[in-house]
Amino acid sequence: MGEAQELQLSIMAQEANEASSPGHTNAPDRSLLPQRRSFNWWLKVAIYAFLVIAGQSVATLLGRLYFDKGGDSKWLATVVQLCGFPVLLPYYCIPAASRNPITKNSTIQFKQPSTLILASVYGSIGLLLALDCYLYSVGLAYLPVSTYSLICASQLAFNALFSFLLNSQKFTPYIVNSLVLLTISSTLLVFQGDSADDPSGGSKTKYAIGFICTVGASAGYGLVLSLTQLAFKRVIRKETFRVVMDMIVYQALVATCVILVGLFASGEWKGLKKEMGMYKLGTVSYVMNLVWTAITWQLFGIGAIGLILEASSLFSNAISAMGLPVVPVLAVIFFHDKMDGIKAMAMVLAIWGFISYAYQHYLDDRKSKNENKNVNGEVPEASSLEKING
């Protein structure tokens, strides 16, 4: 769910219709033009990026440790991915005037959606998020953490596919190349499953279940991400820090309630006390594992929010995806996962696919900046002509 926290934060920037304001001129909005970045800005971005990569990596490893040392409840493993959202609630105690918007283009007034519509949006995406997190837990329970993380790289491919279907994203050669590479990377891992580090114990059935659930969770992540983006574009039509926090908190609240129902309905809650007593690292380590898993997912969320505020949602998503190859390396160090030829090839293809995906967004960003610079260059030229004519 490191990925699942990040999914609510990938939002398309909304265009401001400045022509409707009094005194509008053809001069460009200076706030939209590239500005020099200060040392403090780079420092904050570095800290937020560290929280994203470290939070995602540590939380995934702690989830694997839970299953590796005697934990068996997939419902509980799913709850801790979601239940940490109360640490974000103090934000609502901050005076409204002190809350900074994500963009400066949020002054356009739209008719606010009704409470029923918002509840439907939060509820439907929250239900999908709950299913997505549960599938991630099943995958993590049955797969080596390195294999699990490499399969999760396919989320970029699913994200592009659903964005194409729901948000009219264009496919470029670099995006298509990324989709092909990530698909091949995940397909190669089908041939794994009999190594000594396999949590399924060599069971082909469990490995297949883990593989299918992880691929399904990655597809679900892409769908949730695209639906969230669609909701901000078509329903909420605002991009402030408040609405982002609302989306995170309410979706997590719905998803947590659904998973808690599953935990009690399945009867797994009855065995949690016994599971705690039989945990190989002790009762205290059992509790601390769950607590820190929940906290690290929230640290991931804070870092992702920070990157959106300081840079863009696209940059936040790219940093999160960049952290996926870190987990297999850490898994080799801490869990002694084997990095055989197939897994190494899958990792290289996954990194290659990510670079291709990120490079396309770099080209888009550079093109956008060049257009802004061109607009900026037209203003002094116009002023010079006025002086000559004058």
Tab-separated table of C-alpha atoms in Angstrom:
chain	number	residue	atom	x	y	z
A	1	MET	CA	0.000	0.000	0.000
A	2	GLY	CA	2.938	2.281	-0.149
A	3	GLU	CA	1.707	2.672	-3.611
A	4	ALA	CA	-1.868	2.866	-2.482
A	5	GLN	CA	-1.241	5.960	-0.343
A	6	GLU	CA	0.408	7.632	-3.160
A	7	LEU	CA	-2.452	6.889	-5.527
A	8	GLN	CA	-4.742	9.616	-4.098
A	9	LEU	CA	-2.045	12.270	-4.604
A	10	SER	CA	-1.589	12.035	-8.401
A	11	ILE	CA	-3.862	14.822	-9.636
A	12	MET	CA	-3.893	16.787	-12.870
A	13	ALA	CA	-3.384	20.558	-12.478
A	14	GLN	CA	-6.471	22.548	-13.393
A	15	GLU	CA	-6.352	25.427	-15.880
A	16	ALA	CA	-7.416	28.867	-14.650
A	17	ASN	CA	-9.841	30.817	-16.827
A	18	GLU	CA	-8.453	34.303	-16.331
A	19	ALA	CA	-10.464	35.882	-19.143
A	20	SER	CA	-13.515	36.074	-16.896
A	21	SER	CA	-11.812	38.388	-14.396
A	22	PRO	CA	-12.102	42.206	-14.689
A	23	GLY	CA	-9.180	44.021	-16.220
A	24	HIS	CA	-7.875	40.918	-17.950
A	25	THR	CA	-5.058	41.490	-20.423
A	26	ASN	CA	-3.097	39.310	-22.782
A	27	ALA	CA	-0.004	39.446	-20.568
A	28	PRO	CA	0.988	36.034	-19.224
A	29	ASP	CA	0.492	35.103	-15.600
A	30	ARG	CA	3.955	35.424	-14.060
A	31	SER	CA	3.098	32.812	-11.419
A	32	LEU	CA	2.902	30.166	-14.136
A	33	LEU	CA	6.400	30.857	-15.455
A	34	PRO	CA	9.491	28.939	-14.269
A	35	GLN	CA	11.223	30.505	-11.286
A	36	ARG	CA	14.653	29.998	-9.761
A	37	ARG	CA	14.678	27.558	-6.898
A	38	SER	CA	16.276	28.481	-3.582
A	39	PHE	CA	18.460	26.244	-1.452
A	40	ASN	CA	15.592	25.846	1.044
A	41	TRP	CA	13.337	24.573	-1.737
A	42	TRP	CA	15.848	21.928	-2.776
A	43	LEU	CA	16.345	20.932	0.861
A	44	LYS	CA	12.618	20.450	1.416
A	45	VAL	CA	12.249	18.467	-1.802
A	46	ALA	CA	15.145	16.236	-0.766
A	47	ILE	CA	13.540	15.588	2.630
A	48	TYR	CA	10.141	14.809	1.105
A	49	ALA	CA	11.697	12.511	-1.501
A	50	PHE	CA	13.539	10.687	1.285
A	51	LEU	CA	10.254	10.198	3.177
A	52	VAL	CA	8.594	8.777	0.053
A	53	ILE	CA	11.341	6.299	-0.809
A	54	ALA	CA	12.218	5.355	2.778
A	55	GLY	CA	8.588	5.111	3.907
A	56	GLN	CA	7.606	2.904	0.992
A	57	SER	CA	10.678	0.665	1.303
A	58	VAL	CA	10.600	0.257	5.091
A	59	ALA	CA	6.849	-0.347	5.210
A	60	THR	CA	7.100	-3.065	2.554
A	61	LEU	CA	9.968	-4.773	4.390
A	62	LEU	CA	8.096	-4.587	7.715
A	63	GLY	CA	5.081	-6.160	6.033
A	64	ARG	CA	7.257	-9.021	4.811
A	65	LEU	CA	8.839	-9.354	8.281
A	66	TYR	CA	5.381	-9.730	9.832
A	67	PHE	CA	4.644	-12.782	7.685
A	68	ASP	CA	8.201	-14.102	7.876
A	69	LYS	CA	8.271	-14.268	11.694
A	70	GLY	CA	4.925	-15.911	12.329
A	71	GLY	CA	2.217	-13.413	11.379
A	72	ASP	CA	-0.564	-14.971	9.347
A	73	SER	CA	-3.510	-12.561	9.318
A	74	LYS	CA	-3.859	-10.954	5.918
A	75	TRP	CA	-6.754	-8.849	7.185
A	76	LEU	CA	-4.592	-7.395	9.980
A	77	ALA	CA	-1.741	-6.780	7.545
A	78	THR	CA	-4.212	-4.826	5.426
A	79	VAL	CA	-5.627	-2.806	8.334
A	80	VAL	CA	-2.207	-1.435	9.293
A	81	GLN	CA	-1.771	-0.121	5.745
A	82	LEU	CA	-4.822	2.085	6.185
A	83	CYS	CA	-5.459	2.803	9.860
A	84	GLY	CA	-2.664	5.355	10.320
A	85	PHE	CA	-4.688	8.212	8.836
A	86	PRO	CA	-5.633	9.696	12.275
A	87	VAL	CA	-2.089	11.106	12.498
A	88	LEU	CA	-3.170	13.511	9.731
A	89	LEU	CA	-6.222	14.781	11.635
A	90	PRO	CA	-4.373	17.595	13.503
A	91	TYR	CA	-4.216	19.338	10.116
A	92	TYR	CA	-7.910	20.177	10.494
A	93	CYS	CA	-7.100	22.140	13.662
A	94	ILE	CA	-4.983	24.595	11.670
A	95	PRO	CA	-6.861	27.851	10.922
A	96	ALA	CA	-8.196	27.889	7.385
A	97	ALA	CA	-6.315	31.097	6.537
A	98	SER	CA	-2.997	29.347	7.227
A	99	ARG	CA	-3.616	26.452	4.831
A	100	ASN	CA	-1.666	26.878	1.626
A	101	PRO	CA	-3.264	25.839	-1.665
A	102	ILE	CA	-1.438	23.512	-4.024
A	103	THR	CA	-1.613	25.964	-6.885
A	104	LYS	CA	-2.247	29.655	-7.290
A	105	ASN	CA	-4.912	28.975	-9.858
A	106	SER	CA	-7.620	27.862	-7.459
A	107	THR	CA	-9.532	31.156	-7.384
A	108	ILE	CA	-12.110	30.117	-9.971
A	109	GLN	CA	-15.426	29.391	-8.288
A	110	PHE	CA	-17.372	26.256	-9.234
A	111	LYS	CA	-20.636	24.905	-7.960
A	112	GLN	CA	-19.719	22.612	-5.105
A	113	PRO	CA	-20.840	18.973	-5.409
A	114	SER	CA	-23.459	17.820	-2.943
A	115	THR	CA	-22.573	15.822	0.172
A	116	LEU	CA	-24.223	12.755	-1.358
A	117	ILE	CA	-22.059	12.955	-4.482
A	118	LEU	CA	-18.886	13.427	-2.444
A	119	ALA	CA	-19.845	10.520	-0.181
A	120	SER	CA	-20.387	8.354	-3.273
A	121	VAL	CA	-16.957	9.304	-4.639
A	122	TYR	CA	-15.144	8.693	-1.353
A	123	GLY	CA	-17.115	5.517	-0.680
A	124	SER	CA	-16.662	3.890	-4.087
A	125	ILE	CA	-12.951	4.651	-4.332
A	126	GLY	CA	-12.510	3.662	-0.673
A	127	LEU	CA	-14.086	0.252	-1.370
A	128	LEU	CA	-11.769	-0.273	-4.322
A	129	LEU	CA	-8.828	0.845	-2.196
A	130	ALA	CA	-9.721	-1.722	0.483
A	131	LEU	CA	-9.792	-4.528	-2.088
A	132	ASP	CA	-6.540	-3.287	-3.585
A	133	CYS	CA	-4.738	-3.279	-0.215
A	134	TYR	CA	-6.011	-6.756	0.645
A	135	LEU	CA	-4.682	-8.121	-2.654
A	136	TYR	CA	-1.323	-6.507	-1.898
A	137	SER	CA	-1.281	-8.254	1.498
A	138	VAL	CA	-2.004	-11.653	-0.065
A	139	GLY	CA	0.742	-11.115	-2.614
A	140	LEU	CA	3.244	-10.099	0.057
A	141	ALA	CA	2.331	-13.162	2.120
A	142	TYR	CA	3.030	-15.646	-0.697
A	143	LEU	CA	5.897	-14.027	-2.640
A	144	PRO	CA	9.506	-13.116	-1.865
A	145	VAL	CA	9.584	-9.390	-1.183
A	146	SER	CA	11.954	-8.807	-4.112
A	147	THR	CA	9.621	-10.598	-6.534
A	148	TYR	CA	6.629	-8.768	-5.062
A	149	SER	CA	8.230	-5.349	-5.562
A	150	LEU	CA	9.271	-6.100	-9.141
A	151	ILE	CA	5.709	-7.116	-10.026
A	152	CYS	CA	4.455	-3.902	-8.415
A	153	ALA	CA	6.444	-1.981	-11.039
A	154	SER	CA	3.691	-2.961	-13.480
A	155	GLN	CA	1.496	-0.345	-11.780
A	156	LEU	CA	2.924	2.260	-14.167
A	157	ALA	CA	1.693	0.245	-17.144
A	158	PHE	CA	-1.792	-0.109	-15.666
A	159	ASN	CA	-1.771	3.565	-14.710
A	160	ALA	CA	-1.034	4.538	-18.326
A	161	LEU	CA	-3.716	2.176	-19.648
A	162	PHE	CA	-6.489	3.433	-17.370
A	163	SER	CA	-5.408	7.047	-17.884
A	164	PHE	CA	-5.759	6.454	-21.628
A	165	LEU	CA	-9.268	5.034	-21.173
A	166	LEU	CA	-10.555	7.441	-18.512
A	167	ASN	CA	-8.466	10.602	-18.801
A	168	SER	CA	-7.562	10.699	-22.506
A	169	GLN	CA	-3.828	10.275	-21.977
A	170	LYS	CA	-1.905	10.037	-25.238
A	171	PHE	CA	0.384	7.070	-25.930
A	172	THR	CA	3.848	8.053	-27.132
A	173	PRO	CA	6.691	5.751	-28.241
A	174	TYR	CA	8.337	6.103	-24.809
A	175	ILE	CA	5.109	5.212	-22.997
A	176	VAL	CA	4.519	2.196	-25.261
A	177	ASN	CA	8.123	1.098	-24.738
A	178	SER	CA	7.594	1.357	-20.982
A	179	LEU	CA	4.410	-0.725	-21.130
A	180	VAL	CA	6.123	-3.481	-23.125
A	181	LEU	CA	9.172	-3.620	-20.844
A	182	LEU	CA	7.122	-3.689	-17.642
A	183	THR	CA	4.850	-6.391	-19.055
A	184	ILE	CA	7.829	-8.559	-19.992
A	185	SER	CA	9.407	-7.914	-16.576
A	186	SER	CA	6.326	-9.192	-14.738
A	187	THR	CA	5.834	-12.105	-17.150
A	188	LEU	CA	9.391	-13.359	-16.520
A	189	LEU	CA	8.578	-13.774	-12.831
A	190	VAL	CA	5.930	-16.378	-13.672
A	191	PHE	CA	8.816	-18.805	-14.054
A	192	GLN	CA	9.911	-18.233	-10.438
A	193	GLY	CA	8.441	-20.045	-7.463
A	194	ASP	CA	10.714	-22.890	-6.432
A	195	SER	CA	13.534	-20.978	-4.745
A	196	ALA	CA	14.528	-21.424	-1.106
A	197	ASP	CA	13.467	-17.871	-0.199
A	198	ASP	CA	9.912	-18.465	-1.410
A	199	PRO	CA	7.400	-17.893	1.465
A	200	SER	CA	4.961	-20.235	-0.285
A	201	GLY	CA	7.266	-23.117	0.625
A	202	GLY	CA	7.645	-24.149	-2.987
A	203	SER	CA	3.891	-24.455	-3.477
A	204	LYS	CA	3.032	-23.660	-7.083
A	205	THR	CA	-0.556	-22.916	-6.083
A	206	LYS	CA	0.369	-20.339	-3.420
A	207	TYR	CA	2.921	-18.742	-5.693
A	208	ALA	CA	0.332	-18.474	-8.463
A	209	ILE	CA	-2.177	-16.942	-6.026
A	210	GLY	CA	0.423	-14.448	-4.813
A	211	PHE	CA	1.419	-13.557	-8.362
A	212	ILE	CA	-2.174	-13.075	-9.543
A	213	CYS	CA	-3.114	-11.038	-6.464
A	214	THR	CA	-0.087	-8.744	-6.831
A	215	VAL	CA	-0.771	-8.162	-10.520
A	216	GLY	CA	-4.434	-7.560	-9.664
A	217	ALA	CA	-3.432	-5.135	-6.915
A	218	SER	CA	-1.162	-3.254	-9.334
A	219	ALA	CA	-4.032	-3.041	-11.814
A	220	GLY	CA	-6.323	-1.873	-9.020
A	221	TYR	CA	-3.797	0.788	-8.056
A	222	GLY	CA	-3.767	2.095	-11.615
A	223	LEU	CA	-7.567	2.165	-11.665
A	224	VAL	CA	-7.858	3.926	-8.301
A	225	LEU	CA	-5.266	6.472	-9.383
A	226	SER	CA	-7.117	7.232	-12.614
A	227	LEU	CA	-10.512	7.363	-10.889
A	228	THR	CA	-9.143	9.736	-8.256
A	229	GLN	CA	-7.746	11.976	-10.980
A	230	LEU	CA	-11.090	11.816	-12.788
A	231	ALA	CA	-12.934	12.741	-9.578
A	232	PHE	CA	-10.787	15.835	-9.073
A	233	LYS	CA	-11.265	16.861	-12.704
A	234	ARG	CA	-14.986	16.228	-13.131
A	235	VAL	CA	-16.545	16.259	-9.658
A	236	ILE	CA	-14.514	18.201	-7.098
A	237	ARG	CA	-12.884	20.576	-9.604
A	238	LYS	CA	-10.603	22.117	-6.992
A	239	GLU	CA	-6.979	21.473	-6.150
A	240	THR	CA	-6.260	22.681	-2.657
A	241	PHE	CA	-4.448	20.986	0.173
A	242	ARG	CA	-7.778	20.667	1.996
A	243	VAL	CA	-9.484	18.622	-0.715
A	244	VAL	CA	-6.410	16.394	-1.061
A	245	MET	CA	-6.470	15.744	2.701
A	246	ASP	CA	-10.206	15.067	2.521
A	247	MET	CA	-9.629	12.533	-0.236
A	248	ILE	CA	-6.898	10.753	1.747
A	249	VAL	CA	-8.716	10.717	5.088
A	250	TYR	CA	-12.224	9.799	3.899
A	251	GLN	CA	-11.050	7.091	1.507
A	252	ALA	CA	-8.835	5.610	4.226
A	253	LEU	CA	-11.729	5.778	6.711
A	254	VAL	CA	-14.045	3.880	4.355
A	255	ALA	CA	-11.363	1.336	3.468
A	256	THR	CA	-10.427	0.785	7.130
A	257	CYS	CA	-14.057	0.148	8.091
A	258	VAL	CA	-14.434	-2.368	5.240
A	259	ILE	CA	-11.269	-4.247	6.226
A	260	LEU	CA	-12.280	-4.278	9.909
A	261	VAL	CA	-15.592	-5.863	8.903
A	262	GLY	CA	-13.635	-8.478	6.961
A	263	LEU	CA	-11.313	-9.071	9.921
A	264	PHE	CA	-14.193	-9.806	12.305
A	265	ALA	CA	-16.363	-11.622	9.744
A	266	SER	CA	-13.515	-13.963	8.812
A	267	GLY	CA	-12.902	-14.880	12.442
A	268	GLU	CA	-9.187	-14.080	12.179
A	269	TRP	CA	-9.468	-11.693	15.131
A	270	LYS	CA	-9.930	-14.691	17.431
A	271	GLY	CA	-6.433	-15.939	16.687
A	272	LEU	CA	-4.597	-12.615	16.998
A	273	LYS	CA	-3.767	-13.098	20.690
A	274	LYS	CA	-2.290	-16.527	19.995
A	275	GLU	CA	-0.452	-15.165	16.960
A	276	MET	CA	1.044	-12.409	19.107
A	277	GLY	CA	2.257	-14.927	21.708
A	278	MET	CA	3.843	-17.195	19.081
A	279	TYR	CA	5.542	-14.393	17.141
A	280	LYS	CA	9.204	-15.387	16.800
A	281	LEU	CA	10.561	-11.978	17.791
A	282	GLY	CA	8.317	-11.590	20.837
A	283	THR	CA	5.142	-9.744	21.771
A	284	VAL	CA	6.734	-6.297	21.927
A	285	SER	CA	8.296	-6.734	18.481
A	286	TYR	CA	4.925	-7.890	17.147
A	287	VAL	CA	3.193	-4.722	18.337
A	288	MET	CA	6.047	-2.479	17.253
A	289	ASN	CA	6.037	-4.050	13.793
A	290	LEU	CA	2.370	-3.211	13.310
A	291	VAL	CA	2.714	0.299	14.758
A	292	TRP	CA	5.735	1.206	12.661
A	293	THR	CA	4.179	-0.273	9.539
A	294	ALA	CA	1.216	2.079	9.974
A	295	ILE	CA	3.490	5.047	10.751
A	296	THR	CA	5.827	4.481	7.804
A	297	TRP	CA	2.901	4.383	5.383
A	298	GLN	CA	1.830	7.759	6.747
A	299	LEU	CA	5.376	9.117	6.426
A	300	PHE	CA	5.190	8.025	2.816
A	301	GLY	CA	1.931	9.960	2.466
A	302	ILE	CA	3.380	13.098	4.062
A	303	GLY	CA	6.363	12.986	1.727
A	304	ALA	CA	4.125	12.550	-1.290
A	305	ILE	CA	1.932	15.499	-0.208
A	306	GLY	CA	5.025	17.612	0.342
A	307	LEU	CA	6.330	16.874	-3.148
A	308	ILE	CA	2.971	17.866	-4.622
A	309	LEU	CA	3.064	21.166	-2.745
A	310	GLU	CA	6.683	21.942	-3.614
A	311	ALA	CA	6.813	20.530	-7.155
A	312	SER	CA	3.932	18.625	-8.773
A	313	SER	CA	1.850	15.488	-8.446
A	314	LEU	CA	3.717	14.067	-11.449
A	315	PHE	CA	7.056	14.516	-9.691
A	316	SER	CA	5.665	12.873	-6.553
A	317	ASN	CA	4.466	9.869	-8.543
A	318	ALA	CA	7.832	9.578	-10.307
A	319	ILE	CA	9.749	9.570	-7.018
A	320	SER	CA	7.441	6.862	-5.648
A	321	ALA	CA	7.968	4.679	-8.717
A	322	MET	CA	11.705	5.287	-8.541
A	323	GLY	CA	11.725	3.761	-5.056
A	324	LEU	CA	10.375	0.386	-6.220
A	325	PRO	CA	13.773	-1.032	-7.327
A	326	VAL	CA	15.187	-0.140	-3.882
A	327	VAL	CA	13.117	-2.844	-2.159
A	328	PRO	CA	14.587	-5.866	-4.013
A	329	VAL	CA	18.099	-4.690	-3.118
A	330	LEU	CA	17.154	-4.300	0.563
A	331	ALA	CA	15.409	-7.685	0.461
A	332	VAL	CA	18.649	-9.351	-0.651
A	333	ILE	CA	20.472	-7.678	2.268
A	334	PHE	CA	17.963	-8.185	5.091
A	335	PHE	CA	15.904	-11.212	4.018
A	336	HIS	CA	18.614	-12.975	2.013
A	337	ASP	CA	16.377	-13.209	-1.045
A	338	LYS	CA	18.185	-14.795	-3.961
A	339	MET	CA	18.835	-12.587	-6.985
A	340	ASP	CA	19.008	-15.202	-9.735
A	341	GLY	CA	19.253	-14.543	-13.474
A	342	ILE	CA	15.521	-14.287	-14.159
A	343	LYS	CA	14.913	-11.928	-11.239
A	344	ALA	CA	17.932	-9.763	-12.140
A	345	MET	CA	16.735	-9.517	-15.740
A	346	ALA	CA	13.222	-8.604	-14.548
A	347	MET	CA	14.698	-5.888	-12.320
A	348	VAL	CA	16.741	-4.409	-15.181
A	349	LEU	CA	13.690	-4.385	-17.461
A	350	ALA	CA	11.560	-2.788	-14.735
A	351	ILE	CA	14.122	-0.011	-14.196
A	352	TRP	CA	14.437	0.482	-17.956
A	353	GLY	CA	10.654	0.694	-18.262
A	354	PHE	CA	10.469	3.249	-15.465
A	355	ILE	CA	13.218	5.385	-17.031
A	356	SER	CA	11.368	5.332	-20.350
A	357	TYR	CA	8.130	6.326	-18.599
A	358	ALA	CA	9.820	9.112	-16.606
A	359	TYR	CA	11.706	10.424	-19.642
A	360	GLN	CA	8.458	11.014	-21.511
A	361	HIS	CA	7.217	13.147	-18.615
A	362	TYR	CA	10.543	14.980	-18.583
A	363	LEU	CA	10.046	15.820	-22.266
A	364	ASP	CA	6.515	17.024	-21.541
A	365	ASP	CA	7.758	19.184	-18.671
A	366	ARG	CA	10.581	20.664	-20.765
A	367	LYS	CA	8.164	21.431	-23.590
A	368	SER	CA	5.839	23.181	-21.140
A	369	LYS	CA	8.690	25.264	-19.711
A	370	ASN	CA	9.888	26.248	-23.180
A	371	GLU	CA	6.379	27.430	-24.048
A	372	ASN	CA	6.294	29.516	-20.874
A	373	LYS	CA	9.696	30.996	-21.696
A	374	ASN	CA	8.503	31.886	-25.186
A	375	VAL	CA	5.473	33.641	-23.743
A	376	ASN	CA	7.725	35.421	-21.251
A	377	GLY	CA	9.985	36.608	-24.086
A	378	GLU	CA	7.098	38.201	-25.946
A	379	VAL	CA	6.427	40.794	-23.242
A	380	PRO	CA	9.694	42.756	-23.375
A	381	GLU	CA	9.589	42.613	-27.177
A	382	ALA	CA	6.139	44.181	-27.186
A	383	SER	CA	7.330	46.887	-24.779
A	384	SER	CA	10.255	47.764	-27.069
A	385	LEU	CA	7.926	48.140	-30.039
A	386	GLU	CA	5.706	50.459	-28.037
A	387	LYS	CA	8.701	52.634	-27.168
A	388	ILE	CA	9.817	52.777	-30.807
A	389	ASN	CA	6.337	53.647	-32.014
A	390	GLY	CA	5.965	56.157	-29.252
